Tab-separated table of C-alpha atoms and ligand atoms in Angstrom:
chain	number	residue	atom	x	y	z
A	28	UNK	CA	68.464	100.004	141.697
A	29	UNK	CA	70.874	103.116	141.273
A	30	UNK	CA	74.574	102.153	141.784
A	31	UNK	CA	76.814	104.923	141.110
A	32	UNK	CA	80.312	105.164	141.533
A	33	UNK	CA	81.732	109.016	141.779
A	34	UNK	CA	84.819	108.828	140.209
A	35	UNK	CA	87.572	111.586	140.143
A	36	UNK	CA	91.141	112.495	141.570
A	37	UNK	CA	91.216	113.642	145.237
A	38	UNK	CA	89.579	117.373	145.795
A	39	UNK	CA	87.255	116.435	142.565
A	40	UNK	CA	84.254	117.245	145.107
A	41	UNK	CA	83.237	113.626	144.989
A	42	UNK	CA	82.518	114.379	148.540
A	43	UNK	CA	80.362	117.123	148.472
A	44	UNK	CA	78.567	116.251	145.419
A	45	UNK	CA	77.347	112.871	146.801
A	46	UNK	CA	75.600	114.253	149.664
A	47	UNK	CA	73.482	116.255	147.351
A	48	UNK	CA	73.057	113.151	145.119
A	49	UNK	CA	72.032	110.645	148.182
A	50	UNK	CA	69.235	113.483	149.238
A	51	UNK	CA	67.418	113.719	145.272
A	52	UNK	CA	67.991	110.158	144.687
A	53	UNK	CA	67.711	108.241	148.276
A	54	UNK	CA	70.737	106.068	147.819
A	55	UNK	CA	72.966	104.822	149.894
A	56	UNK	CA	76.684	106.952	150.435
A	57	UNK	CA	79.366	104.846	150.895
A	58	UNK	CA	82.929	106.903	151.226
A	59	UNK	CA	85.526	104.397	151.793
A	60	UNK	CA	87.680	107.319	153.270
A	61	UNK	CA	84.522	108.558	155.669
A	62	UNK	CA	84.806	105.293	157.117
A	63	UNK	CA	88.459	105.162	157.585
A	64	UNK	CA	88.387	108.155	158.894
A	65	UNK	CA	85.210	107.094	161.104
A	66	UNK	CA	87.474	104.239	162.665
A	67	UNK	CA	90.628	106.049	163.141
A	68	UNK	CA	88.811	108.405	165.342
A	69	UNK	CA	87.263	105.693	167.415
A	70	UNK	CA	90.685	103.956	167.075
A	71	UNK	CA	89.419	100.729	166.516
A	72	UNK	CA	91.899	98.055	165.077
A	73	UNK	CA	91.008	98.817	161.146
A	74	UNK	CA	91.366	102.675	162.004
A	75	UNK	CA	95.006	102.017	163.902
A	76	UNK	CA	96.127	99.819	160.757
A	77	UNK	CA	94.306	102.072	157.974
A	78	UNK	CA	96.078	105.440	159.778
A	79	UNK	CA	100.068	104.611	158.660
A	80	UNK	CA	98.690	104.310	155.245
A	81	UNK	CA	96.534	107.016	155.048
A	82	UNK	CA	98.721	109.284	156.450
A	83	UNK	CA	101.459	108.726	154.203
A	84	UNK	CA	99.098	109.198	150.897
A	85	UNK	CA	99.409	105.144	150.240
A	86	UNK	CA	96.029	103.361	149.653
A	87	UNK	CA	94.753	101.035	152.277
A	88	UNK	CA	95.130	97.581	151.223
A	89	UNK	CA	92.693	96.133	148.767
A	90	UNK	CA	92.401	92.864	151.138
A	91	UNK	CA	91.278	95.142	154.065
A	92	UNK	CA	88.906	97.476	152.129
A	93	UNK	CA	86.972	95.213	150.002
A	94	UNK	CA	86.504	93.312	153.142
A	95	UNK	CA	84.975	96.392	154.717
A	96	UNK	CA	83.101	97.668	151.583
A	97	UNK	CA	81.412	93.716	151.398
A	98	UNK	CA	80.071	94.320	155.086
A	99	UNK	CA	79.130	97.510	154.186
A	100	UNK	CA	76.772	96.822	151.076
A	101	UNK	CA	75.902	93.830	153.593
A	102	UNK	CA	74.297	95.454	156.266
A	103	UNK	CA	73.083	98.659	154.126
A	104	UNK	CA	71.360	96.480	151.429
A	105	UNK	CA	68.814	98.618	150.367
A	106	UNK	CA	66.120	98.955	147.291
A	107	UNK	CA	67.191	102.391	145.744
A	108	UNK	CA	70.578	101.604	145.505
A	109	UNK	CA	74.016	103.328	146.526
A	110	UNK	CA	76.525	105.913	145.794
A	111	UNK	CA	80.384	105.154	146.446
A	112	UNK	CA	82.592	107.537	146.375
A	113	UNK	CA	86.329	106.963	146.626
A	114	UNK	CA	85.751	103.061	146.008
A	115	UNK	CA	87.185	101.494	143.340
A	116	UNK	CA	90.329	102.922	143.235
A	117	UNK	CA	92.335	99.794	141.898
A	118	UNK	CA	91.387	97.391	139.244
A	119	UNK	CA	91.755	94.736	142.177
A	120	UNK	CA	88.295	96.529	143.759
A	121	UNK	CA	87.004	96.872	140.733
A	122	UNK	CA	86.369	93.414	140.295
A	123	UNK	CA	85.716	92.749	143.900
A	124	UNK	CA	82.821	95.273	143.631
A	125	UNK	CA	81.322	93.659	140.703
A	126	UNK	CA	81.310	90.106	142.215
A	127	UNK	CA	79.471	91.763	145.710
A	128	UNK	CA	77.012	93.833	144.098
A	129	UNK	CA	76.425	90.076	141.360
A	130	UNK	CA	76.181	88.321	144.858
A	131	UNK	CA	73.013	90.866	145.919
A	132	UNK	CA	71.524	90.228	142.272
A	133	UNK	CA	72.783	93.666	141.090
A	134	UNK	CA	75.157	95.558	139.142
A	135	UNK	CA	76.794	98.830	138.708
A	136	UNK	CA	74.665	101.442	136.652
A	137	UNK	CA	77.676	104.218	135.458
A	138	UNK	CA	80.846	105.207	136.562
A	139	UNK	CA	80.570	108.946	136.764
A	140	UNK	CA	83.773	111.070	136.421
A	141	UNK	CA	84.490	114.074	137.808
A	142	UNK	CA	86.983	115.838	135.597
A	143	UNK	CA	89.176	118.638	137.463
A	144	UNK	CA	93.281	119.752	136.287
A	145	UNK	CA	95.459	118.851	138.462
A	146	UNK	CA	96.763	122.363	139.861
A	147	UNK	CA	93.308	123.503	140.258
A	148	UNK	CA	93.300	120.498	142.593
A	149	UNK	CA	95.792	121.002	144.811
A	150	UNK	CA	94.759	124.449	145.792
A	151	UNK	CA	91.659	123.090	146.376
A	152	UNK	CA	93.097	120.414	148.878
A	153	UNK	CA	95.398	122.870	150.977
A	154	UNK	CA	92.668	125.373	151.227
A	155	UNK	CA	90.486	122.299	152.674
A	156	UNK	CA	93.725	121.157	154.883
A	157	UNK	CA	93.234	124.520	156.927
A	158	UNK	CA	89.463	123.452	158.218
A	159	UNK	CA	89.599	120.136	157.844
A	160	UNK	CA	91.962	118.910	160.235
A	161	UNK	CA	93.105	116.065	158.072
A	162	UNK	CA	96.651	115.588	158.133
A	163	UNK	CA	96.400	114.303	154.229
A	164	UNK	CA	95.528	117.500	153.197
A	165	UNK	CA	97.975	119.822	155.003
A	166	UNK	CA	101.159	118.742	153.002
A	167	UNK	CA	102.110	119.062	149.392
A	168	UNK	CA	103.999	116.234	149.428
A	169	UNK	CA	101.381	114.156	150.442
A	170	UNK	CA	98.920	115.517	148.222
A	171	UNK	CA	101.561	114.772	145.571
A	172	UNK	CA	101.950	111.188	146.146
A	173	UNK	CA	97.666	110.663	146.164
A	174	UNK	CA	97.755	111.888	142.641
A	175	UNK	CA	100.434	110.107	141.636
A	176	UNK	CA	98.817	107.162	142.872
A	177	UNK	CA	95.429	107.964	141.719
A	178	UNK	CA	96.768	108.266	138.109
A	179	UNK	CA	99.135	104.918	138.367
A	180	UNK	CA	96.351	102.475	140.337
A	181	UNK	CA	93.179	104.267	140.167
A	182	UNK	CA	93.005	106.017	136.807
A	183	UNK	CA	92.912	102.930	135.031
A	184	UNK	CA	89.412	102.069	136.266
A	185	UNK	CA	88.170	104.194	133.811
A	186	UNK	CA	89.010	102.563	130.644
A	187	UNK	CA	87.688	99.112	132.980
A	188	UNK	CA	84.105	100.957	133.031
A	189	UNK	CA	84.367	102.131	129.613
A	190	UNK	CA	84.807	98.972	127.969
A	191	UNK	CA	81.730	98.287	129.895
A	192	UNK	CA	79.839	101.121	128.191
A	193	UNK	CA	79.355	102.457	131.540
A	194	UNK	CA	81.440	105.284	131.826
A	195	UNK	CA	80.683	109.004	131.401
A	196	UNK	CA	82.779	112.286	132.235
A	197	UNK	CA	81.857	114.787	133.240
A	198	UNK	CA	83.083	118.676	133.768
A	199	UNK	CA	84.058	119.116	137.371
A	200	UNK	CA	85.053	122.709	136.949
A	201	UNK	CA	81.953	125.474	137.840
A	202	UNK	CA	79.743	126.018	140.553
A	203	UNK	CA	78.710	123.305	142.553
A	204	UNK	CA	74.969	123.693	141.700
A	205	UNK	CA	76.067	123.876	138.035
A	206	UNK	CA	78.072	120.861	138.570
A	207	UNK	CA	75.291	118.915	140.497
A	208	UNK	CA	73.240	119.404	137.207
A	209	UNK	CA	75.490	118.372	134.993
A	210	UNK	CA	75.673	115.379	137.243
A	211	UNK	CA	71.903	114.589	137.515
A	212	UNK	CA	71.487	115.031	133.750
A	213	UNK	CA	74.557	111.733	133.394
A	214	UNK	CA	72.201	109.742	136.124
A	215	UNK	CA	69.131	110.297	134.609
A	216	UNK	CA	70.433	109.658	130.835
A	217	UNK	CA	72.182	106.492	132.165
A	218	UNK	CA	69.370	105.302	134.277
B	27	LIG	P1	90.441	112.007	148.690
B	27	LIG	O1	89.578	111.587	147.538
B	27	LIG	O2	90.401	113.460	148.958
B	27	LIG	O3	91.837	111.476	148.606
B	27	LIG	P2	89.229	110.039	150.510
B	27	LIG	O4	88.509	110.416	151.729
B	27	LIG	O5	88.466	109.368	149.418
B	27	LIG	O6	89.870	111.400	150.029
B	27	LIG	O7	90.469	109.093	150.866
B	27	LIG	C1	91.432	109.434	151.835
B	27	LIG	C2	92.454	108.316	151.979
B	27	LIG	O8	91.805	107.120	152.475
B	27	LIG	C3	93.127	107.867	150.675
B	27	LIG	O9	94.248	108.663	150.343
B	27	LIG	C4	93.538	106.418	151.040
B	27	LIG	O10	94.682	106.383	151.862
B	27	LIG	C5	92.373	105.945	151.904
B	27	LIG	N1	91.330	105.306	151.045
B	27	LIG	C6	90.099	105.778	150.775
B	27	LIG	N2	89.427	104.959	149.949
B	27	LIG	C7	90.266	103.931	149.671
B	27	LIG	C8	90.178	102.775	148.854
B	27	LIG	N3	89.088	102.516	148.109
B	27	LIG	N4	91.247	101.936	148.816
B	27	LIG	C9	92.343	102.170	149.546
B	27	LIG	N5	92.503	103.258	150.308
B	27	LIG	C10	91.487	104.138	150.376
């Protein structure tokens, strides 16, 4: 089995690289925002509770989402393996992701990071605001407070992976098909 987790600051094209990843190597996606998202449009209870947070740039809380990512792994056990994107993003979901995938007899392969500067980001994030209809994306503010989270409560996954020896960087600056290769070449040299 393949477990990958795409890791990179929002607008790192975690996103788009993943569905070209799931196509060449048949794993599972699993975007923790994609199925926030998902609920809030079908308003279900997680969607109406997930949506204040969300909105506001805050992360969900860990309780809630590594409920949902264990019944997600749960009911899309599969042989090849998955990709998450946007899950870990605490230390707190780190560990809970390494005790699910330990209860299904398997592990996380490599953290792969996407590596992107920060301004380069933020254009890339408004420009995506104007199509994308999400209300995250439309307000610098907002976009603001995700990185400042993402370096405070997320970034320090990284150095949790790398004392693992699992974790490789990568340049997330280039075409996308360059980019995609650059990825492929990490999956293949880790796998
Ligand atoms: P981006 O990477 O562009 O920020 P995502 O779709 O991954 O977009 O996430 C959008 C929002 O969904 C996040 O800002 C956060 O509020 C919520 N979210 C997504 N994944 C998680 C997670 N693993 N833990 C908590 N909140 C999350």
């Amino acid at each position: 089995m393949l477990n990958i987790i795409l890791f990179g600051p929002p607008g790192a094209g975690k996103g788009t690289q993943s569905s070209k990843l799931i196509e060449k190597y048949g794993l599972v996606h699993l975007s923790t925002g994609d199925v926030f998202r998902y609920n809030i449009k079908n308003q279900t209870e997680l969607g109406i509770m997930a949506k204040s947070y969300i909105d506001n740039g805050q992360l969900v809380p860990d309780e809630v989402t590594n409920r949902m990512v264990r019944d997600f792994i749960e009911r899309n056990n599969n042989d090849q393996g998955f990709i998450f994107d946007g899950y870990p993003r605490t230390i707190a979901q780190g560990e809970n992701l390494e005790q699910v995938l330990q209860d299904f007899n398997t592990e996380v392969t490599s953290m792969i990071a996407l590596e992107v500067d920060e301004d380069e980001l933020v254009n890339r994030l408004l420009e995506r605001g104007k199509t994308s209809g999400r209300p995250d994306d439309q307000d610098e503010s907002i976009i603001r407070n995700r990185f400042k989270v993402y370096n405070e409560e997320t970034s320090p996954l990284a150095d949790f992976y790398a004392q693992k020896g699992k974790f490789i960087a990568v340049q997330g600056k280039g075409s996308i098909d360059d980019i995609f290769n650059n990825l492929c070449k990490a999956i293949d040299h880790a796998n």
